[in-house]
Short mmCIF file of N, CA and C in Angstrom, two decimals:
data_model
loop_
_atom_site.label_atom_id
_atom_site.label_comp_id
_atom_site.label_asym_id
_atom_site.label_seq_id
_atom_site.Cartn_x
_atom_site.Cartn_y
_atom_site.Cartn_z
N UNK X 1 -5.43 59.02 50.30
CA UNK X 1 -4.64 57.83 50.10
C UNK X 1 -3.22 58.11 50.60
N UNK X 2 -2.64 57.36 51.28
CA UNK X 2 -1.58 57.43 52.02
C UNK X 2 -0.39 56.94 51.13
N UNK X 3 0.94 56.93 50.95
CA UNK X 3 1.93 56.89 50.48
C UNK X 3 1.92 55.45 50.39
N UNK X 4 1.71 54.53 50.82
CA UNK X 4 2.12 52.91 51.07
C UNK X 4 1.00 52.71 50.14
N UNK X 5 0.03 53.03 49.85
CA UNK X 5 -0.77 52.24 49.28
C UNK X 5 -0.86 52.75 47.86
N UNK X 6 -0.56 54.14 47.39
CA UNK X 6 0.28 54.45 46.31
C UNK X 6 1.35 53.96 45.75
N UNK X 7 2.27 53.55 46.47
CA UNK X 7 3.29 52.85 45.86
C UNK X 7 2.62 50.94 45.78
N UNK X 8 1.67 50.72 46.65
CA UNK X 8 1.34 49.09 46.14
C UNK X 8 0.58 49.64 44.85
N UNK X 9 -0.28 50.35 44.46
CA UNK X 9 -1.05 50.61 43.37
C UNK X 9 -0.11 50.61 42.40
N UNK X 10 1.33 51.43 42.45
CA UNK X 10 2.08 51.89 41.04
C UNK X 10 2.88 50.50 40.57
N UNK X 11 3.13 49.50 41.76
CA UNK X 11 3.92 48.34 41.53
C UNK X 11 2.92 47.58 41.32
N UNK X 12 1.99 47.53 41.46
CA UNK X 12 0.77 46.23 40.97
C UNK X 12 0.30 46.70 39.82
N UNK X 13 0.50 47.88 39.27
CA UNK X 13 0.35 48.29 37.81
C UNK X 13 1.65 47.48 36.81
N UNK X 14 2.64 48.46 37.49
CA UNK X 14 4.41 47.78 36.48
C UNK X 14 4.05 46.61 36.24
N UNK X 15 3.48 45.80 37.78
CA UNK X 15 3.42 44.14 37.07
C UNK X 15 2.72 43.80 36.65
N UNK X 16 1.31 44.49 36.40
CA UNK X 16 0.44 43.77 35.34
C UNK X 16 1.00 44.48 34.12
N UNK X 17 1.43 45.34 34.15
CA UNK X 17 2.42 45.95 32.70
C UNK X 17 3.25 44.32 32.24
N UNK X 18 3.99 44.40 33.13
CA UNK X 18 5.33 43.16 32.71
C UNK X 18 4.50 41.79 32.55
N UNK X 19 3.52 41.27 32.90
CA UNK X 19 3.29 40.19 32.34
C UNK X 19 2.39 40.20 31.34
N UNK X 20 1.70 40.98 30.77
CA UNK X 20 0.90 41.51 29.57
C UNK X 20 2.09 41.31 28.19
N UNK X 21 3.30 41.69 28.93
CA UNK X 21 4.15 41.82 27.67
C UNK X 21 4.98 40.73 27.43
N UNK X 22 4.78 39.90 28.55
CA UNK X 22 5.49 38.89 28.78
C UNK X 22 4.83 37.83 28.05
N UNK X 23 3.21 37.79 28.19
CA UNK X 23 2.21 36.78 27.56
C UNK X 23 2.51 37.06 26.35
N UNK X 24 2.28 38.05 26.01
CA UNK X 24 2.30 38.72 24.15
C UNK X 24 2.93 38.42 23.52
N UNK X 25 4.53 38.30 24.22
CA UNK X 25 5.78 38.12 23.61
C UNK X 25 5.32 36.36 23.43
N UNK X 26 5.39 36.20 24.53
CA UNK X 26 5.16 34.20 24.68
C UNK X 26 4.13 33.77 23.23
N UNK X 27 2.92 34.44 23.47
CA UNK X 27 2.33 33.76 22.27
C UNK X 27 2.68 34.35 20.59
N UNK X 28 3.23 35.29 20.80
CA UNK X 28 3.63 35.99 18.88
C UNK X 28 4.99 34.95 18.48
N UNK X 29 5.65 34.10 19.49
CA UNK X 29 6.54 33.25 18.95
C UNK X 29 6.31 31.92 19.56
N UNK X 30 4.77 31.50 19.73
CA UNK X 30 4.04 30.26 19.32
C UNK X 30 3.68 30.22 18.53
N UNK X 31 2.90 30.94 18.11
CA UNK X 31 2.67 31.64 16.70
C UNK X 31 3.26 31.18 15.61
N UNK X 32 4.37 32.43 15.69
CA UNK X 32 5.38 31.74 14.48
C UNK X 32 5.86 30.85 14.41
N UNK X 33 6.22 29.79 15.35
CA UNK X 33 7.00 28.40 15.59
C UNK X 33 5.53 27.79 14.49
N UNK X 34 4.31 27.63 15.19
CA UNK X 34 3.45 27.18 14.04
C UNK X 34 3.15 27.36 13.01
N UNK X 35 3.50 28.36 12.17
CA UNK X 35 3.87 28.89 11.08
C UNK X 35 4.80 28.72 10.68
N UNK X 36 6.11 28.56 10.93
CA UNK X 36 6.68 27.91 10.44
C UNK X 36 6.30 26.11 10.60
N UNK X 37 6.15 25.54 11.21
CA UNK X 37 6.19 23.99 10.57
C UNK X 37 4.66 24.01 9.84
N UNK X 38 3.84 24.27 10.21
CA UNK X 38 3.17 24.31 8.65
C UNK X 38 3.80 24.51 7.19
N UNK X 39 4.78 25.37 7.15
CA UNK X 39 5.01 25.96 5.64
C UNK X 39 6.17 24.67 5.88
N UNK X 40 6.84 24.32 6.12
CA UNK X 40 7.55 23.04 6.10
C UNK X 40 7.01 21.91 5.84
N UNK X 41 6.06 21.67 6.62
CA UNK X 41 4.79 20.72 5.95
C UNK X 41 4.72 20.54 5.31
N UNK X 42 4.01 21.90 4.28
CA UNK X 42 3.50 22.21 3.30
C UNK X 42 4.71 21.73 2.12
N UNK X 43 5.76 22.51 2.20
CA UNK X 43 7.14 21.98 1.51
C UNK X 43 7.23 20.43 1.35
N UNK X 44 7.77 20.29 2.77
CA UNK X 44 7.70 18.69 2.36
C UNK X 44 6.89 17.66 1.69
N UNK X 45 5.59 18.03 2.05
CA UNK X 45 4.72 17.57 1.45
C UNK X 45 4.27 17.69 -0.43
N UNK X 46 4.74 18.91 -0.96
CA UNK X 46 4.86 18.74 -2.08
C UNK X 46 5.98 18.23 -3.31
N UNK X 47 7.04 18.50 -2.02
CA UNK X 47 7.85 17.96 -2.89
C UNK X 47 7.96 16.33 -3.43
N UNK X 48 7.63 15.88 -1.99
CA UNK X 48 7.19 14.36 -1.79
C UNK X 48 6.12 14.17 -2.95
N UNK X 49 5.09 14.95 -3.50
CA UNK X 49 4.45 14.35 -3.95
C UNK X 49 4.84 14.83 -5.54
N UNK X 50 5.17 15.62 -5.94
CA UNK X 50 6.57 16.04 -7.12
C UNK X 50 6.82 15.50 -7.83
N UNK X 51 8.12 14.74 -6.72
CA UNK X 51 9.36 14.52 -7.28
C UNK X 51 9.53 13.04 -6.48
N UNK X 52 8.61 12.82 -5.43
CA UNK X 52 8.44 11.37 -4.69
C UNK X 52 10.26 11.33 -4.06
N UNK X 53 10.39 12.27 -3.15
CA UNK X 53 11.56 12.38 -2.60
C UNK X 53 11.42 12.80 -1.00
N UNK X 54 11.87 12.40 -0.64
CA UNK X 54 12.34 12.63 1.15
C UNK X 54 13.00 13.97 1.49
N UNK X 55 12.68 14.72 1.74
CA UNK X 55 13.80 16.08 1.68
C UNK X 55 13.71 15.97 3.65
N UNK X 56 14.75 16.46 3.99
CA UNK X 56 15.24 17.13 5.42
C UNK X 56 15.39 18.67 5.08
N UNK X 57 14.00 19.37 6.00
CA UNK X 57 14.41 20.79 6.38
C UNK X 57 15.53 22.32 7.11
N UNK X 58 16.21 22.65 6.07
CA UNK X 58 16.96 22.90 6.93
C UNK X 58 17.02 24.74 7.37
N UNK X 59 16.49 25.11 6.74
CA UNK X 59 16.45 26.83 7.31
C UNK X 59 14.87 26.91 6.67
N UNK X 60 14.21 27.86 7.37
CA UNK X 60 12.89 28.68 7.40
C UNK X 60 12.88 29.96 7.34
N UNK X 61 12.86 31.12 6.16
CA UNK X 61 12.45 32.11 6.46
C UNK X 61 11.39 32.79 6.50
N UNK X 62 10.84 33.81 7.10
CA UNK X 62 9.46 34.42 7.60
C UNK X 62 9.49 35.76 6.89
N UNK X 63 9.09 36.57 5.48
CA UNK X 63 9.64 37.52 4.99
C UNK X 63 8.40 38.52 5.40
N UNK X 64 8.90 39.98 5.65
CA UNK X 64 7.70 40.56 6.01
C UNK X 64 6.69 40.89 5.44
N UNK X 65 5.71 41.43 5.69
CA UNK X 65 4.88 42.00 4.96
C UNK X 65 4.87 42.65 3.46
N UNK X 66 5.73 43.58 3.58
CA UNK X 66 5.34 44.28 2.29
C UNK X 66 6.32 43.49 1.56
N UNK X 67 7.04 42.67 1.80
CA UNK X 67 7.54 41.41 0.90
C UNK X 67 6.88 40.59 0.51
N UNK X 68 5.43 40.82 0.91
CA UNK X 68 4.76 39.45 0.47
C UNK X 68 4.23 38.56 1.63
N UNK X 69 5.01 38.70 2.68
CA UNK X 69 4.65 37.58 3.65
C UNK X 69 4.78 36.17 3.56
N UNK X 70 5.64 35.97 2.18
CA UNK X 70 5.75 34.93 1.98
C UNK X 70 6.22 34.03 3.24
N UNK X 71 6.50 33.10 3.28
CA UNK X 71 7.76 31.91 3.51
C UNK X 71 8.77 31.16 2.81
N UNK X 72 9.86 31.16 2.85
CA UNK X 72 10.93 30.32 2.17
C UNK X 72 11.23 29.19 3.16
N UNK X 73 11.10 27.90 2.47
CA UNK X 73 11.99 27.03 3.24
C UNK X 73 13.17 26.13 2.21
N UNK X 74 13.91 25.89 2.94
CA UNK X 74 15.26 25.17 2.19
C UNK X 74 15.55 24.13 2.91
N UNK X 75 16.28 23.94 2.13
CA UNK X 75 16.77 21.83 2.77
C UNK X 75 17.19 21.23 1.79
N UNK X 76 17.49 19.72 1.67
CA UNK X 76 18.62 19.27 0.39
C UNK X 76 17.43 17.83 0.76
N UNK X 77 18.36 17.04 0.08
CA UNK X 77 16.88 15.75 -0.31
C UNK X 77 17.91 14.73 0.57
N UNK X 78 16.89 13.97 1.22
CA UNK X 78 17.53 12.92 2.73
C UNK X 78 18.55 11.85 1.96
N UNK X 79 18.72 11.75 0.64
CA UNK X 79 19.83 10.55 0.44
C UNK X 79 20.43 11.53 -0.31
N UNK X 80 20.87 12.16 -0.71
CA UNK X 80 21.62 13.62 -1.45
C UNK X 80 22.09 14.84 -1.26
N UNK X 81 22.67 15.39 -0.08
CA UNK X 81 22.82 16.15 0.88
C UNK X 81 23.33 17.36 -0.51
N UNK X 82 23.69 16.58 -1.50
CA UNK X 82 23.88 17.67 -2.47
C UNK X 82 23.01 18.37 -3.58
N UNK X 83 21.86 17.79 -3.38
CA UNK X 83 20.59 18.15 -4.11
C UNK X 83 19.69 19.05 -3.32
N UNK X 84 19.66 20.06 -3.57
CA UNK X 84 19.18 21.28 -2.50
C UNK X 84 17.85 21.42 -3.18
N UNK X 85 16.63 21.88 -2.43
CA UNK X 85 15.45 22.30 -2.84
C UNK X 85 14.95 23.61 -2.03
N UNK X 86 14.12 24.36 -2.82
CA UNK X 86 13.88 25.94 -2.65
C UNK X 86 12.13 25.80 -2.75
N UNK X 87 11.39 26.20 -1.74
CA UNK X 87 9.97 26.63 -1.73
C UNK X 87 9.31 27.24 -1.10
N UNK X 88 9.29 28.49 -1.60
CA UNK X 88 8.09 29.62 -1.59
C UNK X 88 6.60 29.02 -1.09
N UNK X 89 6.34 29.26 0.31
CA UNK X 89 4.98 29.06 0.64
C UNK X 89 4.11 30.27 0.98
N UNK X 90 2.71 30.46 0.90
CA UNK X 90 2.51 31.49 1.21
C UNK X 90 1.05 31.35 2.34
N UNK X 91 1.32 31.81 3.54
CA UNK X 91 0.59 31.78 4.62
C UNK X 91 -0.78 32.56 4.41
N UNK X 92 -0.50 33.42 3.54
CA UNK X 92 -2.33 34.23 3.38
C UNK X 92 -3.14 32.94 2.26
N UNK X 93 -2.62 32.37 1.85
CA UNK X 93 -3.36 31.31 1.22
C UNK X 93 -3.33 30.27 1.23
N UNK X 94 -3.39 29.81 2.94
CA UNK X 94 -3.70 28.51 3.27
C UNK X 94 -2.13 27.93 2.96
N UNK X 95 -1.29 27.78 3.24
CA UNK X 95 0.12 27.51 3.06
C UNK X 95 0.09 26.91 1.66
N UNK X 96 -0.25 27.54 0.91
CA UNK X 96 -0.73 26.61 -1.00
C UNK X 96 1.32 27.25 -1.83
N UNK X 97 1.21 26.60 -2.36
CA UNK X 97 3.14 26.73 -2.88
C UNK X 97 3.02 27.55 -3.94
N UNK X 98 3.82 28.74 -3.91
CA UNK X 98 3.78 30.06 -4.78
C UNK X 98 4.86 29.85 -5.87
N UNK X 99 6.35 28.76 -5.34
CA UNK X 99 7.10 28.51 -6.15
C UNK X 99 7.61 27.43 -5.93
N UNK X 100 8.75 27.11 -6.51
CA UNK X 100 9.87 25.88 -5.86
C UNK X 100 10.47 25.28 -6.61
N UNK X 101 11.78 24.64 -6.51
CA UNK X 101 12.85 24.57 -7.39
C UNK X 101 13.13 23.35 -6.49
N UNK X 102 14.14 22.29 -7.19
CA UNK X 102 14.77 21.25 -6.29
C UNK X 102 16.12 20.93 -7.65
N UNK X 103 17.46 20.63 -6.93
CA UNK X 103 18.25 20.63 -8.25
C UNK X 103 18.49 19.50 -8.77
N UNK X 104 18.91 19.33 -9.75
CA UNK X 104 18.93 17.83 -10.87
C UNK X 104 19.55 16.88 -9.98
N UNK X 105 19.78 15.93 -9.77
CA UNK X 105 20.92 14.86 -9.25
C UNK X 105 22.23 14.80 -10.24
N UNK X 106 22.84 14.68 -9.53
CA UNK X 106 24.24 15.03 -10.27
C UNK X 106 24.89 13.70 -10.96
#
């Protein structure tokens, strides 16, 4: 094997390297984008059925593993920007609500 066709072999490797990691990357944060609006869903949806309130989502967290794996989402209620609500969802069980808090109206 001659030098030219060694170097097309080592660069047609790198690039099936770089787009392998490129796909991987692409789908592990489709992924989570769908994981998160499920557990938002899920949020909204119970609170709505609760407390029969409108909430707007406003932060999502994704906690790791040996945390639980939970999800937190937060947000305040759509006519009360001062009434904040807190809910614990949990993705190993079907996004089903582990906790959640929403605060009194003032």
């Amino acid at each position: 094997m001659d030098q030219s066709k060694k170097k097309r072999v080592i660069i047609l490797i790198i690039l099936a390297i770089i787009f392998l990691a490129i796909g991987c990357t692409t789908s592990f944060i489709h992924d989570r984008n769908i994981t998160k609006e499920r557990a938002a869903e899920a949020a909204i949806q119970h609170i709505k059925t609760r407390e029969n309130i409108d909430v707007i989502v406003t932060k999502i967290d994704m906690k790791p593993a040996f945390q639980g794996g939970f999800i937190e989402v937060r947000g305040y209620a759509e006519n009360d920007k001062k009434r904040k609500f807190y809910v614990t969802v949990s993705k190993k069980q079907n996004y089903s609500i582990m906790g959640w808090n929403l605060d009194d109206p003032q």
